[in-house]
CSV table of C-alpha atoms in Angstrom, one decimal:
chain,number,residue,atom,x,y,z
A,1,MET,CA,0.0,0.0,0.0
A,2,GLU,CA,2.8,2.4,0.9
A,3,GLU,CA,4.6,1.7,-2.4
A,4,GLN,CA,1.4,2.4,-4.3
A,5,ARG,CA,0.9,5.7,-2.5
A,6,GLN,CA,4.5,6.7,-3.2
A,7,ARG,CA,4.1,6.1,-6.9
A,8,HIS,CA,1.5,8.9,-7.1
A,9,GLN,CA,3.6,11.5,-5.3
A,10,ARG,CA,5.1,14.3,-7.3
A,11,ILE,CA,8.4,16.1,-6.6
A,12,VAL,CA,9.0,19.5,-8.0
A,13,LEU,CA,12.7,20.3,-8.4
A,14,VAL,CA,13.8,23.9,-9.0
A,15,PRO,CA,17.4,24.1,-10.1
A,16,CYS,CA,19.4,27.3,-9.9
A,17,PRO,CA,19.8,28.4,-13.6
A,18,PHE,CA,23.6,28.7,-13.4
A,19,GLN,CA,26.3,26.4,-14.7
A,20,GLY,CA,26.8,23.3,-12.6
A,21,HIS,CA,23.3,23.2,-11.0
A,22,ILE,CA,21.0,21.9,-13.7
A,23,ASN,CA,22.6,18.6,-14.5
A,24,PRO,CA,22.9,17.4,-10.9
A,25,MET,CA,19.3,18.3,-10.4
A,26,LEU,CA,18.3,16.3,-13.4
A,27,GLN,CA,20.4,13.4,-12.1
A,28,LEU,CA,18.6,13.6,-8.8
A,29,GLY,CA,15.3,13.6,-10.7
A,30,SER,CA,16.3,10.5,-12.5
A,31,ILE,CA,17.1,8.7,-9.2
A,32,LEU,CA,13.8,9.8,-7.7
A,33,HIS,CA,11.9,8.8,-10.8
A,34,SER,CA,13.4,5.3,-10.6
A,35,LYS,CA,12.0,5.1,-7.1
A,36,GLY,CA,8.5,5.8,-8.4
A,37,PHE,CA,8.1,9.5,-8.0
A,38,SER,CA,6.6,11.7,-10.6
A,39,ILE,CA,9.1,14.5,-11.4
A,40,THR,CA,8.4,18.1,-12.4
A,41,ILE,CA,11.3,20.4,-13.2
A,42,ALA,CA,10.4,24.1,-12.7
A,43,HIS,CA,13.0,25.9,-14.8
A,44,THR,CA,13.7,29.4,-15.7
A,45,GLN,CA,13.7,30.7,-19.3
A,46,PHE,CA,17.2,32.1,-18.7
A,47,ASN,CA,18.8,28.6,-18.8
A,48,PHE,CA,16.6,25.6,-19.4
A,49,PRO,CA,17.4,21.9,-19.7
A,50,ASN,CA,16.9,19.8,-22.9
A,51,THR,CA,13.5,18.3,-22.4
A,52,LEU,CA,14.1,15.6,-25.0
A,53,ASN,CA,16.8,13.9,-22.7
A,54,HIS,CA,14.2,13.4,-20.0
A,55,PRO,CA,10.9,12.3,-21.6
A,56,ASN,CA,9.5,11.1,-18.3
A,57,PHE,CA,9.8,14.4,-16.6
A,58,ASN,CA,7.3,17.2,-16.7
A,59,PHE,CA,9.0,20.6,-17.5
A,60,LEU,CA,7.3,23.8,-16.5
A,61,PRO,CA,8.9,27.2,-17.3
A,62,ILE,CA,9.0,29.9,-14.7
A,63,VAL,CA,8.9,33.5,-16.0
A,64,ASP,CA,12.2,34.8,-14.8
A,65,ASP,CA,12.2,38.3,-16.3
A,66,PHE,CA,16.0,38.5,-16.3
A,67,SER,CA,15.7,41.7,-18.4
A,68,ASN,CA,15.2,43.4,-15.0
A,69,CYS,CA,18.3,41.8,-13.6
A,70,ASN,CA,21.9,42.4,-14.7
A,71,VAL,CA,23.1,38.8,-15.2
A,72,SER,CA,26.6,39.9,-16.2
A,73,SER,CA,26.9,41.8,-12.9
A,74,VAL,CA,30.2,41.3,-11.1
A,75,ASN,CA,28.3,41.1,-7.8
A,76,PHE,CA,27.0,37.5,-7.7
A,77,ILE,CA,24.9,38.2,-4.7
A,78,ASP,CA,22.9,40.8,-6.7
A,79,VAL,CA,22.3,38.4,-9.5
A,80,ILE,CA,21.0,35.6,-7.1
A,81,SER,CA,18.9,38.3,-5.3
A,82,GLY,CA,17.4,39.4,-8.7
A,83,PHE,CA,16.8,35.7,-9.6
A,84,ASN,CA,15.0,35.1,-6.3
A,85,SER,CA,12.9,38.3,-6.6
A,86,ASN,CA,12.0,37.7,-10.2
A,87,CYS,CA,11.0,34.1,-9.8
A,88,LYS,CA,9.2,34.1,-6.4
A,89,ALA,CA,5.7,35.1,-7.6
A,90,PRO,CA,5.8,33.0,-10.8
A,91,LEU,CA,6.9,29.9,-8.8
A,92,GLN,CA,4.2,30.4,-6.3
A,93,GLU,CA,1.6,30.7,-9.1
A,94,LEU,CA,2.9,27.6,-10.7
A,95,MET,CA,2.7,25.6,-7.5
A,96,ALA,CA,-0.8,26.8,-6.9
A,97,GLN,CA,-1.8,25.8,-10.4
A,98,MET,CA,-0.4,22.4,-9.8
A,99,MET,CA,-2.2,21.9,-6.6
A,100,GLU,CA,-5.5,23.0,-8.1
A,101,ALA,CA,-5.0,20.6,-11.0
A,102,LYS,CA,-4.4,17.7,-8.6
A,103,GLU,CA,-7.7,18.3,-6.8
């Protein structure tokens, strides 16, 4: 019964869109998928994974609006802060839509 319940659980992974973060998150998703979880990758438009390499995952873009954030900024803290600010509301909306669709 527990195994059957686990097979219907969804995990949403939100990788940081910078080099070195997306591939490990996809690898984690593959491991979790092999354990029976349904995987959704919420990704930014700034840097998104190749969906063809992971046909069992559901990919949902988050509007990141990086035009309002200077990605080439020397101050990495400002870039991360801009990323967090720009993606917070779209991610919350995406999660709410997923929960409504589940009901």
